[in-house]
Coordinates of C-alpha atoms in Angstrom, one line a residue:
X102 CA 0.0 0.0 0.0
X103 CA 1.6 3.3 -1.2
X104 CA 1.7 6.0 1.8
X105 CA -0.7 8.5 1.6
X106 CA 1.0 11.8 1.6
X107 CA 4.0 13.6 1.0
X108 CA 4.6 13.7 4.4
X109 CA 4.4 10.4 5.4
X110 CA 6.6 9.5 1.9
X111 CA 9.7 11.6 3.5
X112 CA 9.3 10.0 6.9
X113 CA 9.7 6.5 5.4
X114 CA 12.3 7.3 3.6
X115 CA 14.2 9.1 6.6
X116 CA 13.3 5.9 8.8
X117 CA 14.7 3.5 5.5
X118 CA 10.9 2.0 5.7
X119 CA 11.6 2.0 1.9
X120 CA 14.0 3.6 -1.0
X121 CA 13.3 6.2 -3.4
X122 CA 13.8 3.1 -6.2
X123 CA 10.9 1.0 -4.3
X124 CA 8.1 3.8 -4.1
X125 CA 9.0 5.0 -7.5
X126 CA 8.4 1.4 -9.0
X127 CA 5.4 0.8 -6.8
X128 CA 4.1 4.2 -8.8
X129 CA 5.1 3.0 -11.8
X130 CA 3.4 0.2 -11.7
X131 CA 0.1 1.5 -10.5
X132 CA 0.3 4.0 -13.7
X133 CA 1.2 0.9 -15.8
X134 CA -2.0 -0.8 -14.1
X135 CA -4.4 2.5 -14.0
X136 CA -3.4 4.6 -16.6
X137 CA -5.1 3.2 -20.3
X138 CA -8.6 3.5 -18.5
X139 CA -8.3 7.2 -16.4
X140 CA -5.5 8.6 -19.1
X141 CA -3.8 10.7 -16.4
X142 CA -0.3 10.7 -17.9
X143 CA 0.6 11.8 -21.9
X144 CA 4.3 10.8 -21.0
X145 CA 5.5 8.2 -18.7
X146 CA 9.5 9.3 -18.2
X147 CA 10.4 5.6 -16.5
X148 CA 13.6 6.1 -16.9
X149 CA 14.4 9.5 -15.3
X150 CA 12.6 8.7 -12.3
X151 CA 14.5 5.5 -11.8
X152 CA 17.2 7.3 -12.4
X153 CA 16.2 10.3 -10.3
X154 CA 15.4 8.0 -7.4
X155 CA 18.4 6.0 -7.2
X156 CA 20.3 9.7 -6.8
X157 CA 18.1 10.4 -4.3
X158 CA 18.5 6.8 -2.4
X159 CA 22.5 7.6 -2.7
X160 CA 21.8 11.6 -1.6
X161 CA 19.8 10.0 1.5
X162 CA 22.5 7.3 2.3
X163 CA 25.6 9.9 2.4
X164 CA 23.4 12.2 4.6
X165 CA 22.5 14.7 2.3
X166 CA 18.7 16.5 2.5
X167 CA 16.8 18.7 0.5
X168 CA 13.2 19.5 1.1
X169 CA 11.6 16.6 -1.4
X170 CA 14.1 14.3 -1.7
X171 CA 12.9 11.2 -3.3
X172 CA 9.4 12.0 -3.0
X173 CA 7.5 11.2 -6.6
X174 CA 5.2 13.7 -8.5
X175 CA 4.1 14.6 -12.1
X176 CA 3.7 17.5 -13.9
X177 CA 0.7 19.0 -15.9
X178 CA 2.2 19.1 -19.4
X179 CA 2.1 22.8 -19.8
X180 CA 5.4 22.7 -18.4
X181 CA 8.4 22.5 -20.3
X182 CA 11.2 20.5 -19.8
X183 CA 14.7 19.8 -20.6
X184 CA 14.6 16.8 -22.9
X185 CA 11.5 15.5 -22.8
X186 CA 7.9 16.1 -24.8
X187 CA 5.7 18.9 -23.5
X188 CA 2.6 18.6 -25.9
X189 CA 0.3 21.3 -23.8
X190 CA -2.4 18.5 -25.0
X191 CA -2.0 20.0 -28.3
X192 CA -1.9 18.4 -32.0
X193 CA 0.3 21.7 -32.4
X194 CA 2.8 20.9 -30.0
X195 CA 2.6 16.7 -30.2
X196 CA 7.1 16.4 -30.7
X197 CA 7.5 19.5 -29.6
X198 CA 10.7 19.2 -26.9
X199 CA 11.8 21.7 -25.2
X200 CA 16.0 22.6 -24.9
X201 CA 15.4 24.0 -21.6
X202 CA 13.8 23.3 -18.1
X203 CA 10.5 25.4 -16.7
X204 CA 11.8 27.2 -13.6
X205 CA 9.2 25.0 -11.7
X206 CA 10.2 21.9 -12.9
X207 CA 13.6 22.7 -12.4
X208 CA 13.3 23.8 -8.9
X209 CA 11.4 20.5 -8.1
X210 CA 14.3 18.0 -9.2
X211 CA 17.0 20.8 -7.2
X212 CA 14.8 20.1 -4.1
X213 CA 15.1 16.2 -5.0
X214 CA 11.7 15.3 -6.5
X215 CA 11.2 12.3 -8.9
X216 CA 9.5 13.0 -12.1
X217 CA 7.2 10.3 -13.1
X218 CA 6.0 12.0 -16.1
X219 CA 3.6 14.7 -17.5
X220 CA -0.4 14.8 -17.1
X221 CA -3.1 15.0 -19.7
X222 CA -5.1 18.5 -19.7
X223 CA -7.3 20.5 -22.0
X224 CA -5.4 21.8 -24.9
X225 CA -3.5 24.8 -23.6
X226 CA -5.0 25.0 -20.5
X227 CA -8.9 25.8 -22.3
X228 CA -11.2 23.8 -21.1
X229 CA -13.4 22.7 -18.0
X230 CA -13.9 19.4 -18.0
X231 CA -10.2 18.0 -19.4
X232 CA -12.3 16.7 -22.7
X233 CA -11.0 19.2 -25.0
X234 CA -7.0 17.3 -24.8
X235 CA -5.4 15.8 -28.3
X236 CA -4.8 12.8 -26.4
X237 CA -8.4 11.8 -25.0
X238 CA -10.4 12.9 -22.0
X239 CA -9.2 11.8 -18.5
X240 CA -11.7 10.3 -16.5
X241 CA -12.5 10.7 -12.8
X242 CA -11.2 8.0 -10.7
X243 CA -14.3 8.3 -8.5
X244 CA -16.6 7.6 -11.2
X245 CA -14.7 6.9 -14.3
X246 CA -18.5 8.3 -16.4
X247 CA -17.8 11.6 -15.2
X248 CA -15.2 14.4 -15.9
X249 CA -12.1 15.0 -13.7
X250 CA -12.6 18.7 -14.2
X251 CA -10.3 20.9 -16.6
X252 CA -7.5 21.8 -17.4
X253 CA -5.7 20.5 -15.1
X254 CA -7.9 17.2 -14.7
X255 CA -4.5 15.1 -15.6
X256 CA -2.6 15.9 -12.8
X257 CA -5.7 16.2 -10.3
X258 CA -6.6 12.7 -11.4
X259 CA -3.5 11.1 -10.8
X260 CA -3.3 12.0 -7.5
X261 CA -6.4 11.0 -6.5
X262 CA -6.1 7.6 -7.7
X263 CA -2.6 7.4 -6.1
X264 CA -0.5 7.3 -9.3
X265 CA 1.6 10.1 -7.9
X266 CA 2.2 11.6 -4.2
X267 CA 1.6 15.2 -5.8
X268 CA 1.4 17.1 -9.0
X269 CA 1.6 20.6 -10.4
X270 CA -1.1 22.3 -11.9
X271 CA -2.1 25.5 -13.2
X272 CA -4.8 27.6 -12.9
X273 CA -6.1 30.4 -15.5
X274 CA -9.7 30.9 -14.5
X275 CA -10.0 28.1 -12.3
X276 CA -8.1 25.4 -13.3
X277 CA -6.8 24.0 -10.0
X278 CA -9.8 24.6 -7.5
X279 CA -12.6 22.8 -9.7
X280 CA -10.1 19.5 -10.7
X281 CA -9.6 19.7 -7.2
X282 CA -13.0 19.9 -6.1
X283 CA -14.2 17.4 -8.4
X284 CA -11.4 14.9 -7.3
X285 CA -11.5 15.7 -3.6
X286 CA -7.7 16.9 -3.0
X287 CA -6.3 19.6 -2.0
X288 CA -5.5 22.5 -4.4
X289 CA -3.9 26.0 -4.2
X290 CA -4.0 28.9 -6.7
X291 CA -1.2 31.7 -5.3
X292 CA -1.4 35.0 -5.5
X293 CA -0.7 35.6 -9.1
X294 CA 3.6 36.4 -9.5
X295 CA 3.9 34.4 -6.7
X296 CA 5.3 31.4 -8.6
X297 CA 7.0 32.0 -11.8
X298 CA 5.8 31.7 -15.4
X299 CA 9.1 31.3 -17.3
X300 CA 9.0 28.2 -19.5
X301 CA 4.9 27.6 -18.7
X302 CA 3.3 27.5 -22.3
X303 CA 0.9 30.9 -21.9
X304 CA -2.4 30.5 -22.7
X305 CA -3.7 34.0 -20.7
X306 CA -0.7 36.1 -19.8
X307 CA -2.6 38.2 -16.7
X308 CA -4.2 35.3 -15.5
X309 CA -2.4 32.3 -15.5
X310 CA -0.4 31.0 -12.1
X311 CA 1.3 27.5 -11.3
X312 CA 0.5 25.8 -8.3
X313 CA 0.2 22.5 -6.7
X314 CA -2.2 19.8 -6.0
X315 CA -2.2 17.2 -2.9
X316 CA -4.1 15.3 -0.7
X317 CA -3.4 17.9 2.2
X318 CA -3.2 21.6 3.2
X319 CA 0.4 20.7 4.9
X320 CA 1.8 18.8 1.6
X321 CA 0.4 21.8 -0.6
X322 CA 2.6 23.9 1.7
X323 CA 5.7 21.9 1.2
X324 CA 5.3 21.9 -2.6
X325 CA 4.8 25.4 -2.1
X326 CA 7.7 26.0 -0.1
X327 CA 9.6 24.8 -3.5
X328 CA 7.2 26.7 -6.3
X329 CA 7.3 29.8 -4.4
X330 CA 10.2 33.1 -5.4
X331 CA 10.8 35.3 -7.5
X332 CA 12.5 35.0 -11.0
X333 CA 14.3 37.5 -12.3
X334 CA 13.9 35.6 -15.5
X335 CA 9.8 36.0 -14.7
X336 CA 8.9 40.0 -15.9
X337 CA 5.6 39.0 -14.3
X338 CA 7.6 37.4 -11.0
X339 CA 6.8 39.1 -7.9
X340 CA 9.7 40.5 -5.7
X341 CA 7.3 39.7 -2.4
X342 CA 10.0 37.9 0.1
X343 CA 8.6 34.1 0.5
X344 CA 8.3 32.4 3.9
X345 CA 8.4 29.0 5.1
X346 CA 4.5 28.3 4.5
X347 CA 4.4 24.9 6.9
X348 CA 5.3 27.4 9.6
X349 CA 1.9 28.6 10.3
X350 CA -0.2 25.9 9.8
X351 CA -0.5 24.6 14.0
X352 CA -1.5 28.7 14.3
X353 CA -4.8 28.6 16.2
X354 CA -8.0 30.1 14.6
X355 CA -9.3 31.6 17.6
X356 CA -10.1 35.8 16.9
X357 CA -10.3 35.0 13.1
X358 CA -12.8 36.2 10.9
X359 CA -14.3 34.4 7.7
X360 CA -16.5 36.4 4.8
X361 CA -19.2 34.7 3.6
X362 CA -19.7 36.7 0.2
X363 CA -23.6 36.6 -0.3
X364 CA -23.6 36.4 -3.8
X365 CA -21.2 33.2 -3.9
X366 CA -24.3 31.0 -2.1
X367 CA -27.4 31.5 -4.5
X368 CA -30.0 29.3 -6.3
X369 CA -27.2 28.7 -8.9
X370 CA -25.7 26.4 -6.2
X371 CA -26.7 22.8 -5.8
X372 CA -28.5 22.5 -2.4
X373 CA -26.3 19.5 -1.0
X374 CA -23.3 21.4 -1.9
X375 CA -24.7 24.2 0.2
X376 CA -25.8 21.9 3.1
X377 CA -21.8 20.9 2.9
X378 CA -20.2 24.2 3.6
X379 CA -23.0 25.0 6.3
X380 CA -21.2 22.3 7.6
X381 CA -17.8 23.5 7.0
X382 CA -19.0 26.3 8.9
X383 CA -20.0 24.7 12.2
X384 CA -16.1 23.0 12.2
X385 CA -14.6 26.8 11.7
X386 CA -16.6 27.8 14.5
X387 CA -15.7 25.0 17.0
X388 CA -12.5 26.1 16.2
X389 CA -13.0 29.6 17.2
X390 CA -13.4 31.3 14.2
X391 CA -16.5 33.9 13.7
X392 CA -18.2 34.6 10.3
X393 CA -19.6 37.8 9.0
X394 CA -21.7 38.0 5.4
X395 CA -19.5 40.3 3.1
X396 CA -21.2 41.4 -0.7
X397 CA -19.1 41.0 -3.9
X398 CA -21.9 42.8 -6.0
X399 CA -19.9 42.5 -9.2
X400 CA -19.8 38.5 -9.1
X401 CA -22.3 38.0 -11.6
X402 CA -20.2 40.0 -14.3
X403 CA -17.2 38.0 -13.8
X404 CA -18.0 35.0 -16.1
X405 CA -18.4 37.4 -19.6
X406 CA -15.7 39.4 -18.7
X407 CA -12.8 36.4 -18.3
X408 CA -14.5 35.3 -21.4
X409 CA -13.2 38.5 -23.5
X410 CA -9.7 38.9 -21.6
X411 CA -8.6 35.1 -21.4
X412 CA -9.8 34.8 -25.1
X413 CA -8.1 37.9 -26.3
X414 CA -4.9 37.5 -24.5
X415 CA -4.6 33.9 -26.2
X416 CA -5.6 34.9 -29.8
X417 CA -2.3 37.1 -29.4
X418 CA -0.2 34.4 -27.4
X419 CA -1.1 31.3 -29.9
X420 CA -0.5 33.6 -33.0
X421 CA 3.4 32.5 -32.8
X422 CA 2.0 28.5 -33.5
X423 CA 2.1 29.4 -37.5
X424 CA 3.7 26.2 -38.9
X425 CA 6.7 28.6 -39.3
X426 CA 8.0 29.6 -36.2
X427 CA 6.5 26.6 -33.9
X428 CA 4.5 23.9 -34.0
X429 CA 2.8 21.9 -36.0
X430 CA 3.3 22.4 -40.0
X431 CA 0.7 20.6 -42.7
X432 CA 2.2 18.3 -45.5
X433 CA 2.7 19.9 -48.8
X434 CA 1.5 23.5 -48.8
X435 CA 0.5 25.2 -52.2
X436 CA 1.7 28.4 -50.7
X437 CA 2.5 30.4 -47.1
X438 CA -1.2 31.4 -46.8
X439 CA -1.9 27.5 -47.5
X440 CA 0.9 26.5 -45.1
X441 CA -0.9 29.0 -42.3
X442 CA -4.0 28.4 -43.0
X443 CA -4.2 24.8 -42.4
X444 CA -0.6 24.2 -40.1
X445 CA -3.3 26.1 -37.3
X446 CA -6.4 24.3 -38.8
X447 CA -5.1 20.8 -38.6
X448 CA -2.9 21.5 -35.1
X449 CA -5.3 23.3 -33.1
X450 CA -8.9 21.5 -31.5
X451 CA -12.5 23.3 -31.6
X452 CA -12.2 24.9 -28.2
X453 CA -9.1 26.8 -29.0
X454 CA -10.5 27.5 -32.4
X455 CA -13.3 29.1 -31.1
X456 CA -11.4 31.3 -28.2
X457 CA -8.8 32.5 -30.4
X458 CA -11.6 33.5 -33.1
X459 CA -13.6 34.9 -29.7
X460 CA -10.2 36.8 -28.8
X461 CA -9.4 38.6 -32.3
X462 CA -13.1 39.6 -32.4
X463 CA -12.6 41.9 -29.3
X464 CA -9.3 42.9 -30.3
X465 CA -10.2 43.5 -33.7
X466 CA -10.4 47.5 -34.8
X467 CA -14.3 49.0 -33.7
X468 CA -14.9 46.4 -31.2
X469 CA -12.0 46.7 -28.9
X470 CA -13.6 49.8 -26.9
X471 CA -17.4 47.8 -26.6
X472 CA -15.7 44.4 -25.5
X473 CA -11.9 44.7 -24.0
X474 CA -11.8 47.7 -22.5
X475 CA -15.4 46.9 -21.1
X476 CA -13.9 43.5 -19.6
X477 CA -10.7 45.4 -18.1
X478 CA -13.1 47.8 -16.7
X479 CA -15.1 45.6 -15.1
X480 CA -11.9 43.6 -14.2
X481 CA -11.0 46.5 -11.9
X482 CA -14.3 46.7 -10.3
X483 CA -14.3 43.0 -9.3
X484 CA -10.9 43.4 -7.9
X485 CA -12.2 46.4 -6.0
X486 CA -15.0 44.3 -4.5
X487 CA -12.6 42.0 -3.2
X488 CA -10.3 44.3 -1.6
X489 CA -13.0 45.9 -0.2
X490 CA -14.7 42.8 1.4
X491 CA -11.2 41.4 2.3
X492 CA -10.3 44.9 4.1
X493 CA -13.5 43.7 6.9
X494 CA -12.5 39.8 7.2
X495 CA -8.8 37.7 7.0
X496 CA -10.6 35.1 4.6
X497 CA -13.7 34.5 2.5
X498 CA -15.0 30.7 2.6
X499 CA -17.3 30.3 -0.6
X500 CA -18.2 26.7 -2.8
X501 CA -15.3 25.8 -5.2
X502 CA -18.1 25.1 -8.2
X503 CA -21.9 25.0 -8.5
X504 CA -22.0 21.2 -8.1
X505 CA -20.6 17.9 -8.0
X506 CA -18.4 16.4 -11.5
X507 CA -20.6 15.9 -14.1
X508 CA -20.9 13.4 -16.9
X509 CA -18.0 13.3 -19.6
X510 CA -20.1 14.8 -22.3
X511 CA -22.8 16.3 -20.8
X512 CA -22.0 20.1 -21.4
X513 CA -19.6 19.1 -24.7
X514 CA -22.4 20.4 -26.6
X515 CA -23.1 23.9 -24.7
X516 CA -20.2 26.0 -24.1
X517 CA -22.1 28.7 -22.2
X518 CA -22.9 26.0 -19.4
X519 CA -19.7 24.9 -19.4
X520 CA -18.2 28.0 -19.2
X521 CA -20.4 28.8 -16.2
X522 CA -18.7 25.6 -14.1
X523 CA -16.3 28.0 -13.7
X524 CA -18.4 31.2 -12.1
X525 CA -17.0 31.0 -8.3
X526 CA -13.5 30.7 -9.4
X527 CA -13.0 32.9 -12.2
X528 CA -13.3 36.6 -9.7
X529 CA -10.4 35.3 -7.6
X530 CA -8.8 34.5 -11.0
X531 CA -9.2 38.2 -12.1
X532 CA -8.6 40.1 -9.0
X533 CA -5.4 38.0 -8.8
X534 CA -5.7 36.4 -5.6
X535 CA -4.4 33.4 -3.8
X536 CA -7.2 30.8 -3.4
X537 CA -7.5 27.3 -1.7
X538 CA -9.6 24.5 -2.7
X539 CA -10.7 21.5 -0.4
X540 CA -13.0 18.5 0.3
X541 CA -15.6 19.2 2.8
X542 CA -17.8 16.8 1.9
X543 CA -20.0 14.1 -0.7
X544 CA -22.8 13.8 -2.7
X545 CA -23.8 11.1 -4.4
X546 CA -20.5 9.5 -3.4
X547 CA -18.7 12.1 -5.9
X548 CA -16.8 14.8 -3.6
X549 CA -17.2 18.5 -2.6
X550 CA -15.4 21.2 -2.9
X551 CA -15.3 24.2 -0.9
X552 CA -12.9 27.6 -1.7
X553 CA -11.1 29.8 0.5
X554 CA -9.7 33.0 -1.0
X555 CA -7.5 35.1 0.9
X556 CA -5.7 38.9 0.2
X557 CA -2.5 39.3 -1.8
X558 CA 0.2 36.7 -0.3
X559 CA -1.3 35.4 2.3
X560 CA -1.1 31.7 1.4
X561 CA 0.2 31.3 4.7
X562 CA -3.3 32.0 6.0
X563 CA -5.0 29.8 3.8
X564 CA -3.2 26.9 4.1
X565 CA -3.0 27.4 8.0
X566 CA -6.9 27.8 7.8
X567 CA -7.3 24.5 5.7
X568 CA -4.9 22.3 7.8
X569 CA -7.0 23.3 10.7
X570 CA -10.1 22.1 8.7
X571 CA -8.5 19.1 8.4
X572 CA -7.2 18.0 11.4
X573 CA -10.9 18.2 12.7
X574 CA -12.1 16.0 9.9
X575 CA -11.7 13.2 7.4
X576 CA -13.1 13.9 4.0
X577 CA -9.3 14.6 2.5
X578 CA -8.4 10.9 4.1
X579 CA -10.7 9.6 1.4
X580 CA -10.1 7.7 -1.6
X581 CA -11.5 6.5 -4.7
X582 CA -11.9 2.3 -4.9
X583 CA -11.1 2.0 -8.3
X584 CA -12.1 -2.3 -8.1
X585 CA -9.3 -2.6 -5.0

């Protein structure tokens, strides 16, 4: 039986319960086993994490520590690195492999990790429900019917069913709270700068951030202690100072105050979801923390207004995938309008299709003023709400998404709705804030998620506040069966 968190992996390996080599082959095996029915992984890297682990196993016997030494995890394939294929879940990028190392990646094998390999998502990072990748859906190791959430739904997959200890995700308008939520893990958005972009294919320049995902508040804040700096390599980087974020997690929640953002719990949420951050509540409050209903009144405008940034901002970052410069190039090409026209047909999938034809329609000349400037406009007013309501409380607890995973399919046909999965994380998304996702509960025996989003580099807080959750409950302890 593989240990169940990242903690528990580095105190068997300090107390030579096993090697490096033995848990990385026991992973191996189980994505060998797992893998062709959830399609987690688009590259297993077998070798390298052998490899990996045996340097870690000979780091660990001459005495030598770093923070995650020997400890496996994968990587959402949006991140590039050195020597091996980083597809984005793209046709466009399929043998694309990068010369050089993400500075995530690379500051995860300085601290000692194990690389198992790279996780399936939506193609470049678009996509709700992880059905829009190249490589096939993933499917949710709690009920294999249903979707594992998007884009990150690779890596928030594979941890929940155990094929890795921990993975990196990222999250443009969501993408690491609702995979989370849908999976029942643990997932945190920082504050956006707080971990760098530099080698992280861009799919929304002002809105994406890296960040990890884990069964528990304290392993988040371990990965996070790694992901976490700034890079002067990173123009977007911000120079905040880190800290060690397992510090404050035993801090006692007595004299803290939680928001409860009215708009966040209305008849768009499912009623059992709501009946399972009530309870969430009643924990917070045996533990000595008060609430206090805050307003974000400009909640209901977030949703169109991601949907003409996010769009517009990749319209100008795929334009470089030409069949020229990078990516995929058609056979045969009659001429360079040919060789465009169908390299970017043939590489890119509907969803990106219709975002980047979404995007240059608000960029375009006449409409930018009615559309984009609109959305930045409104932008600014949604970040004002939350620094506002965030000026009166330390937190805000709010659901993660409307409901529980739904079925693969079920919204393929109706982007709207699919698009509104997405309606309680996209504001954080926008005003830039760090955000925590976490189980607090089932339905249906699928799991729920609840969000708490905190002011400008306060992760510490968060992850303090969701530790606390969970050492007063179980529902992160929980694991798909998956016919074991």
């Amino acid at each position: 039986m593989l240990p169940h968190t990242i903690s528990e992996i580095i105190s068997g390996l300090r107390d030579k319960q096993f090697s490096s080599r033995e848990i990385t082959q026991d992973y191996l095996a189980r994505i060998k086993r797992l893998n062709p029915e959830l399609n987690c992984f688009i590259t297993v890297t077998e070798d390298l994490a052998l490899s990996q682990a045996e340097q870690a196993d000979a780091r660990l016997n001459a005495g030598q520590t770093s923070v995650l030494n020997g400890v496996p995890l994968a990587h959402k394939d949006v991140f590039c690195t050195e020597g091996v294929t980083t597809t984005c879940g793209s046709r466009m990028l399929e043998k694309f492999v990068p010369p050089y190392e993400s500075t995530v990646t690379r500051k995860f094998i300085d601290a000692g990790a194990v690389t198992l390999g790279k996780t399936n998502m939506d193609e470049f990072a678009m996509g709700s429900s992880n059905e829009n990748s190249y490589f096939g859906p993933v499917r949710n190791p709690w009920d294999t019917e249903r979707a594992p959430g998007g884009s990150s739904g690779g890596s928030a997959a594979a941890v929940a069913a155990g094929l890795c200890a921990a993975a990196t995700g990222t999250d443009t308008g969501g993408s690491i709270r609702q995979p989370a939520a849908f999976c029942g893990l643990t997932g945190l958005k920082p504050t956006y700068g707080r971990v760098s972009r530099l080698g992280m294919v861009a799919f929304a320049s002002s809105l994406d951030q890296g960040g990890p995902f884990a069964r528990t508040a304290e392993d988040a804040a371990l990965l996070l202690n790694v992901m976490a700096g700034h890079d002067p390599m990173d123009s977007t980087s911000a120079l905040n100072p880190t800290e060690d974020y397992t510090s404050a997690l035993a801090q006692p929640l007595a004299g803290v105050t939680i928001g409860l953002p009215k708009e966040y719990f209305s008849n768009q949420l499912n009623a059992e979801v709501e009946k399972a951050l009530q309870e969430a509540i009643k924990v917070y409050e045996s533990l000595g923390a008060s609430f206090k209903e805050v307003s974000l009144p400009h909640t209901e405008l977030s949703v169109p207004a991601y949907y003409v940034i996010a769009p517009a901002e990749c319209s100008t970052n795929l334009s470089r995938f030409d069949g020229v410069r990078y990516g995929h190039r058609c056979e045969n090409p009659k001429d360079l309008e040919d060789l465009y026209q169908r390299s970017r047909s043939e590489g890119f999938g509907d969803e990106v299709k219709r975002r980047i034809l979404i995007g240059t329609y608000a960029l375009s000349a006449g409409y930018y003023d009615a559309y984009y400037r609109q959305a930045q406009k409104i932008r600014r007013l949604i970040k004002n709400d939350f620094v506002s309501a965030l000026n009166e409380v330390d937190a805000l607890l709010c659901p993660t998404t409307p409901d529980v995973a739904f079925r693969l399919g079920e919204k393929t046909s109706d982007p709207v709705q699919m698009y509104l999965e997405d309606i309680f994380t996209i504001p954080a998304s926008l005003a830039g804030l760090p955000a925590l996702g976490l189980p607090c509960g089932f339905k249906g025996g699928l799991p729920v998620g609840m969000q708490l989003i905190g002011n400008y580099f306060t992760e510490a807080r968060l992850l303090n506040l969701g530790h606390q959750y969970q050492l007063n409950t179980d529902w992160h302890k929980r694991s798909p069966a998956l016919g074991e």
